[in-house]
CSV table of C-alpha atoms in Angstrom, one decimal:
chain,number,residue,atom,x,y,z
A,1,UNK,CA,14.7,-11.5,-8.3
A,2,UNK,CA,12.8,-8.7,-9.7
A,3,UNK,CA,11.1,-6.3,-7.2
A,4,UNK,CA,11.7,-3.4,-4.9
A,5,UNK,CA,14.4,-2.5,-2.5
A,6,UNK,CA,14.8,-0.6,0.5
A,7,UNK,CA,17.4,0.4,3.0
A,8,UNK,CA,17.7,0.5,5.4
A,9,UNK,CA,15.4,-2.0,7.2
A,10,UNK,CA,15.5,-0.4,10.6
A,11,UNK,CA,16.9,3.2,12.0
A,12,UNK,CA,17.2,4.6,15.3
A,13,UNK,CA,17.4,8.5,15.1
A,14,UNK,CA,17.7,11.3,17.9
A,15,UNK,CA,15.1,14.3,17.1
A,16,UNK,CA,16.5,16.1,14.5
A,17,UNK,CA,18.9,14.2,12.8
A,18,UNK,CA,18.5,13.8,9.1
A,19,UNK,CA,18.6,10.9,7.2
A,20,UNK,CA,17.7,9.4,3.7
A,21,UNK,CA,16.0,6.3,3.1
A,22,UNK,CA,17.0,4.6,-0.5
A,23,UNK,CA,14.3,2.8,-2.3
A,24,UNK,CA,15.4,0.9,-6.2
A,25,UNK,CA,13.2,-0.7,-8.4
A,26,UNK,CA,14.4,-3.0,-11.3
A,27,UNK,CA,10.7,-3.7,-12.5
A,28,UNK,CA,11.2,-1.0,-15.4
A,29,UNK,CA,8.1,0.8,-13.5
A,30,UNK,CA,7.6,4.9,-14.1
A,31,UNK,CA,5.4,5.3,-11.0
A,32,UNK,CA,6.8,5.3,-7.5
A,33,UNK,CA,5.5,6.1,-4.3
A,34,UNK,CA,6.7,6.1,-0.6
A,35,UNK,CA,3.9,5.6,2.4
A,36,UNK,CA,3.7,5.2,5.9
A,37,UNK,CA,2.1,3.1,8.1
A,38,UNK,CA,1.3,3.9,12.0
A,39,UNK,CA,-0.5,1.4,14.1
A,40,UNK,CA,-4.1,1.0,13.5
A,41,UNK,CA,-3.6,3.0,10.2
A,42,UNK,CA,-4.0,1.8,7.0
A,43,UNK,CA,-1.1,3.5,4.9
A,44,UNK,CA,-0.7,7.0,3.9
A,45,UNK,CA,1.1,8.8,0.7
A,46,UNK,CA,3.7,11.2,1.8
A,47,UNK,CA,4.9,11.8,-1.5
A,48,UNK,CA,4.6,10.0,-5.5
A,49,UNK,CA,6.8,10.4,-8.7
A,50,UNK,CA,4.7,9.8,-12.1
A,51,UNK,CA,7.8,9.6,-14.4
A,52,UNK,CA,11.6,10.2,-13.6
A,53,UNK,CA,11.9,13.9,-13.5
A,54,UNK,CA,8.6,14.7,-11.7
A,55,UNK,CA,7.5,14.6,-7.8
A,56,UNK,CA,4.1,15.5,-6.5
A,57,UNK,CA,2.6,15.4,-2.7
A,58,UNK,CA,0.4,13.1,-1.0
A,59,UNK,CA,-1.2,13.1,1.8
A,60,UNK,CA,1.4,13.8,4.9
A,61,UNK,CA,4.0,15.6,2.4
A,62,UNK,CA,5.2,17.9,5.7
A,63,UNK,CA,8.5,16.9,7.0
A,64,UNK,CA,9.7,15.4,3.9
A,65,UNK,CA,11.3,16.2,0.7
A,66,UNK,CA,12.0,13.3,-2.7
A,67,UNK,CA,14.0,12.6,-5.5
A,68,UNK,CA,13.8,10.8,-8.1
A,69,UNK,CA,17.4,10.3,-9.4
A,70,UNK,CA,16.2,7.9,-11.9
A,71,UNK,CA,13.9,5.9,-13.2
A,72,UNK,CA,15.0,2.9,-11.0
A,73,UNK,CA,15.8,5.2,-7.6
A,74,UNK,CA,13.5,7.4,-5.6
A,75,UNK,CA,15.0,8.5,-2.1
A,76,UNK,CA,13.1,10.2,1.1
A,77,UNK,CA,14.5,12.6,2.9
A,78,UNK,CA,14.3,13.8,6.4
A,79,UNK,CA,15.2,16.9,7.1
A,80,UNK,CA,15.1,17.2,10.8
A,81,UNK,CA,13.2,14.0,12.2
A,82,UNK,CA,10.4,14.5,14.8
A,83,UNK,CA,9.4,11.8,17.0
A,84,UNK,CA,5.9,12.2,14.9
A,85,UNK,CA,7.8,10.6,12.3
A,86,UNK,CA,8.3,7.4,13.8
A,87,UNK,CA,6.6,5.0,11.3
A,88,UNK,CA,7.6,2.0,9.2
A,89,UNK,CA,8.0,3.4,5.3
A,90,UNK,CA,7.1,1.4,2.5
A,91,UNK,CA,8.0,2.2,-1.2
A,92,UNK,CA,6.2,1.0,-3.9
A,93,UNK,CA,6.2,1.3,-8.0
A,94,UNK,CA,3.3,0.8,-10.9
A,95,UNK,CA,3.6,0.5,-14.4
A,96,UNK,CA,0.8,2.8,-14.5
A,97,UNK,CA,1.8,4.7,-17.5
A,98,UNK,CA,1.2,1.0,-19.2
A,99,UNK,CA,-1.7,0.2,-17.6
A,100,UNK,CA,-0.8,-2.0,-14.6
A,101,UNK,CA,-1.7,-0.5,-11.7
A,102,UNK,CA,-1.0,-3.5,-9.6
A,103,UNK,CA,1.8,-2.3,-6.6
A,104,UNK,CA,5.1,-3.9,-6.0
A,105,UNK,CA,6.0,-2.8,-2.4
A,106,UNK,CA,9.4,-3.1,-1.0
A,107,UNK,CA,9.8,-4.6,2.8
A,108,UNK,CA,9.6,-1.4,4.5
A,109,UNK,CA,11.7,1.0,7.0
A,110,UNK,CA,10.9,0.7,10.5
A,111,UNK,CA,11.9,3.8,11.4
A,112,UNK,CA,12.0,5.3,15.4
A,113,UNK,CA,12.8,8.9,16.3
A,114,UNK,CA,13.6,9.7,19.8
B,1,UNK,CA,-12.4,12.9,0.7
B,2,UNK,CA,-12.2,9.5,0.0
B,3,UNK,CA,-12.6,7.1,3.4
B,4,UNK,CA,-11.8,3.6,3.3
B,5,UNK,CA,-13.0,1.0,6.2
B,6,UNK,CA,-12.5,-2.2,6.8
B,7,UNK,CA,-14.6,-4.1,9.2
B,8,UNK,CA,-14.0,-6.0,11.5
B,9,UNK,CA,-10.8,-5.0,12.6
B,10,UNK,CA,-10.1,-8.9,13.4
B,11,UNK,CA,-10.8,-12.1,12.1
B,12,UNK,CA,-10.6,-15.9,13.4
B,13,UNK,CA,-11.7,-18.3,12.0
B,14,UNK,CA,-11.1,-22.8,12.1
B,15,UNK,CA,-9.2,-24.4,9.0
B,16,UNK,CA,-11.5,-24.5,6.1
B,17,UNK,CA,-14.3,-22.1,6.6
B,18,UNK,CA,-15.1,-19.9,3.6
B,19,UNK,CA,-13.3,-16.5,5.0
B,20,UNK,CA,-15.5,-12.8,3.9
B,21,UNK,CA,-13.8,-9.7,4.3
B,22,UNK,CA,-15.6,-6.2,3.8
B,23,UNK,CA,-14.4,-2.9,2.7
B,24,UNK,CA,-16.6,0.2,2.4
B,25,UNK,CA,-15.6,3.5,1.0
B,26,UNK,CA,-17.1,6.9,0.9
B,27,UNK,CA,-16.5,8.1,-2.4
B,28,UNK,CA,-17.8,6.1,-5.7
B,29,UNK,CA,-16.7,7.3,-8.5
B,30,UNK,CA,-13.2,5.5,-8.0
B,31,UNK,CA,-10.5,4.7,-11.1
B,32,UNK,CA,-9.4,1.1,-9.2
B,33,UNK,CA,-9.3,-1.1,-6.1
B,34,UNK,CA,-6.7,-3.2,-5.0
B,35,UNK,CA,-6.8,-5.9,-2.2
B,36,UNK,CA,-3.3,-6.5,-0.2
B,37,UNK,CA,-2.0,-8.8,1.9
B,38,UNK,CA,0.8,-7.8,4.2
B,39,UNK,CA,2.3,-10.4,6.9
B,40,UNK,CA,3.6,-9.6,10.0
B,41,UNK,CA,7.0,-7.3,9.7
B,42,UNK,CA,6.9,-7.7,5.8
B,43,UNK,CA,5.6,-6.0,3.0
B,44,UNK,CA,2.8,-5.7,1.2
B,45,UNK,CA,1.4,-8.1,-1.6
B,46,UNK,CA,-1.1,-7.4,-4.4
B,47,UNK,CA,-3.8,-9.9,-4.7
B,48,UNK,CA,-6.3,-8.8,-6.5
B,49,UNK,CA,-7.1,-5.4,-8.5
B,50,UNK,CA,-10.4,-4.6,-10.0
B,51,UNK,CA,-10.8,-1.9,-12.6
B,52,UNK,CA,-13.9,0.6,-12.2
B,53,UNK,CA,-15.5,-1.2,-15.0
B,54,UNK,CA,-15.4,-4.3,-13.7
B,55,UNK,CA,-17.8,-6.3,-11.3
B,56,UNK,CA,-15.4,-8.9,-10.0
B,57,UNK,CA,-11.8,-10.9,-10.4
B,58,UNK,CA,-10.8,-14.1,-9.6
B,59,UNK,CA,-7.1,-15.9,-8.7
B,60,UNK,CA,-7.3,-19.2,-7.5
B,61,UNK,CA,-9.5,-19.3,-4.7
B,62,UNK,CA,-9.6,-15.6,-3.8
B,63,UNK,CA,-12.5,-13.8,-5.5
B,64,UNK,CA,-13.2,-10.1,-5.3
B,65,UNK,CA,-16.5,-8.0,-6.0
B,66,UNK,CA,-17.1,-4.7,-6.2
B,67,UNK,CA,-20.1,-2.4,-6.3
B,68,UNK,CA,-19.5,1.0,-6.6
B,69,UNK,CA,-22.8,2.0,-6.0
B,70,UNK,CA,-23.0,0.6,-2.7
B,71,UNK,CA,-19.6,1.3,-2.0
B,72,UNK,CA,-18.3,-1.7,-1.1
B,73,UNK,CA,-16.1,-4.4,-2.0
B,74,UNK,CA,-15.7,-7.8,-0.3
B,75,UNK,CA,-12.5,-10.5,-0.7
B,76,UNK,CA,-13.8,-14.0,-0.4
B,77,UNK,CA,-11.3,-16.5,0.6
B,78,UNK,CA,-12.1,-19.9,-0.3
B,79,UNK,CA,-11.5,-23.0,2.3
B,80,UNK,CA,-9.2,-21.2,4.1
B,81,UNK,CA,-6.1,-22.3,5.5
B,82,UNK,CA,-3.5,-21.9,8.5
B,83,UNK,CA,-1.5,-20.2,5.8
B,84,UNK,CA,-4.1,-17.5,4.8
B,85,UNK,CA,-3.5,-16.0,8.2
B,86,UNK,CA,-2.3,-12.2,8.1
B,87,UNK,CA,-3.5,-8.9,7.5
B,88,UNK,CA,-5.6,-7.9,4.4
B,89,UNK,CA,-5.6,-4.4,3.1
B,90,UNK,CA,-8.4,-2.7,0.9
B,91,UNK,CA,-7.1,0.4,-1.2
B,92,UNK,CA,-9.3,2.7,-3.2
B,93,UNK,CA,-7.9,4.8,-6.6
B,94,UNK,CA,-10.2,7.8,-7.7
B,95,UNK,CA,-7.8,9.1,-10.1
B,96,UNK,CA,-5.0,7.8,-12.7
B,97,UNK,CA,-2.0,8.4,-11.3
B,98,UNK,CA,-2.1,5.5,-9.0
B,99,UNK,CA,-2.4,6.8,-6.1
B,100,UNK,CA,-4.4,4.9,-3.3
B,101,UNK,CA,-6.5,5.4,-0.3
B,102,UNK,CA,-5.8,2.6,2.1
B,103,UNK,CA,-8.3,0.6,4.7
B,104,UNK,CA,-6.7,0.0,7.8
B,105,UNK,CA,-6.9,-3.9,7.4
B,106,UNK,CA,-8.4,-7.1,8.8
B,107,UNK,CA,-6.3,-9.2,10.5
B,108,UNK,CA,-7.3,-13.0,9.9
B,109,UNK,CA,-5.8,-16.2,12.0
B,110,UNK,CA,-7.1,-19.2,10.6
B,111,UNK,CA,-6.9,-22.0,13.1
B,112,UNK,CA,-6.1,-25.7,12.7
């Protein structure tokens, strides 16, 4: 089935550890984005990608680095997790650059950081 | 900077009651506004996105308005049922490259 993917679904991590979570698309969208979402939040843009190629910030960029490595694939990084960073992390894509805006979101990362 | 609210926080309501959700944001002059739904431990699902230039949409019995001038947007829910219960999400676009502002949702139980 068409849609969005991400792994993992869960990760435990000590502060500062590193990890990467992997998020693939096989809608043939340009746009992708990764968010987070804390309790009693509504979701926030850590960082976007427009077109393979090209990353921008959002809102909570600090702590985090991206790449797009494709048009499907569009990884976030952790550098050296904080406990702050505990979160569940939802990718999403758009075919914005055609007009549809509507988001396909994956299932998320719950991620914890002790 | 834009602020989106959703209001109330909660929701219940018994099997087929008409179901209004609110969202309010600070900012009018957006590009788009979605409406999502996100169940518990899953991902988020697009319902309904209206265009700037557009007063409402409609998909089966969900209907969505917006008035910019007001701020507002509200999701009615039509005879709602046990299976309508989760969390509904408001996001707010004020530029082209997709990018959203999100409420931080109404969580609705519908009751037999």
């Amino acid at each position: 089935n068409a849609g969005v993917t991400q792994t993992p679904k869960f990760q435990v991590l000590k502060t500062g550890q590193s990890m990467t979570l992997q998020c693939a698309q096989d809608m043939n969208h340009n746009s992708m984005y990764w968010y987070r979402q804390d309790p009693g939040m509504g979701l926030r843009l850590i960082y976007y990608s427009a077109s393979e190629g090209t990353t921008d910030k959002g809102e909570v960029p600090n702590g985090y680095n991206v790449s797009r490595l494709n048009k499907r694939e569009f990884s976030l990084r952790l550098e050296s997790a904080a406990p702050s960073q505990t979160s569940v992390y939802f990718c999403a894509s758009s075919g914005r650059d055609r007009g549809d805006y509507g988001y396909t979101f994956g299932s998320g990362t719950r991620l914890t950081v002790v | 900077k834009q602020e989106v609210t959703q209001i109330p926080a909660a929701l219940s309501v018994p099997e087929g009651e008409n179901l209004v959700l609110n969202c309010s944001f600070t900012d009018s002059a957006i590009y788009n506004l979605q409406w999502f739904r996100q169940d518990p431990g899953k991902g988020l699902t697009s319902l309904l996105l209206i265009q700037s230039s557009q007063r409402e949409q409609t998909s089966g019995r969900l209907n969505a308005s917006l008035d910019k001038s007001s701020g507002r947007s509200t999701l009615y829910i039509a005879a709602s049922q046990p299976g309508d219960s989760a969390t509904y999400l408001c996001a707010v676009s004020t530029d082209s490259w997709g990018k959203f502002q999100f409420g931080a949702g109404t969580q609705v139980v519908v009751t037999p």
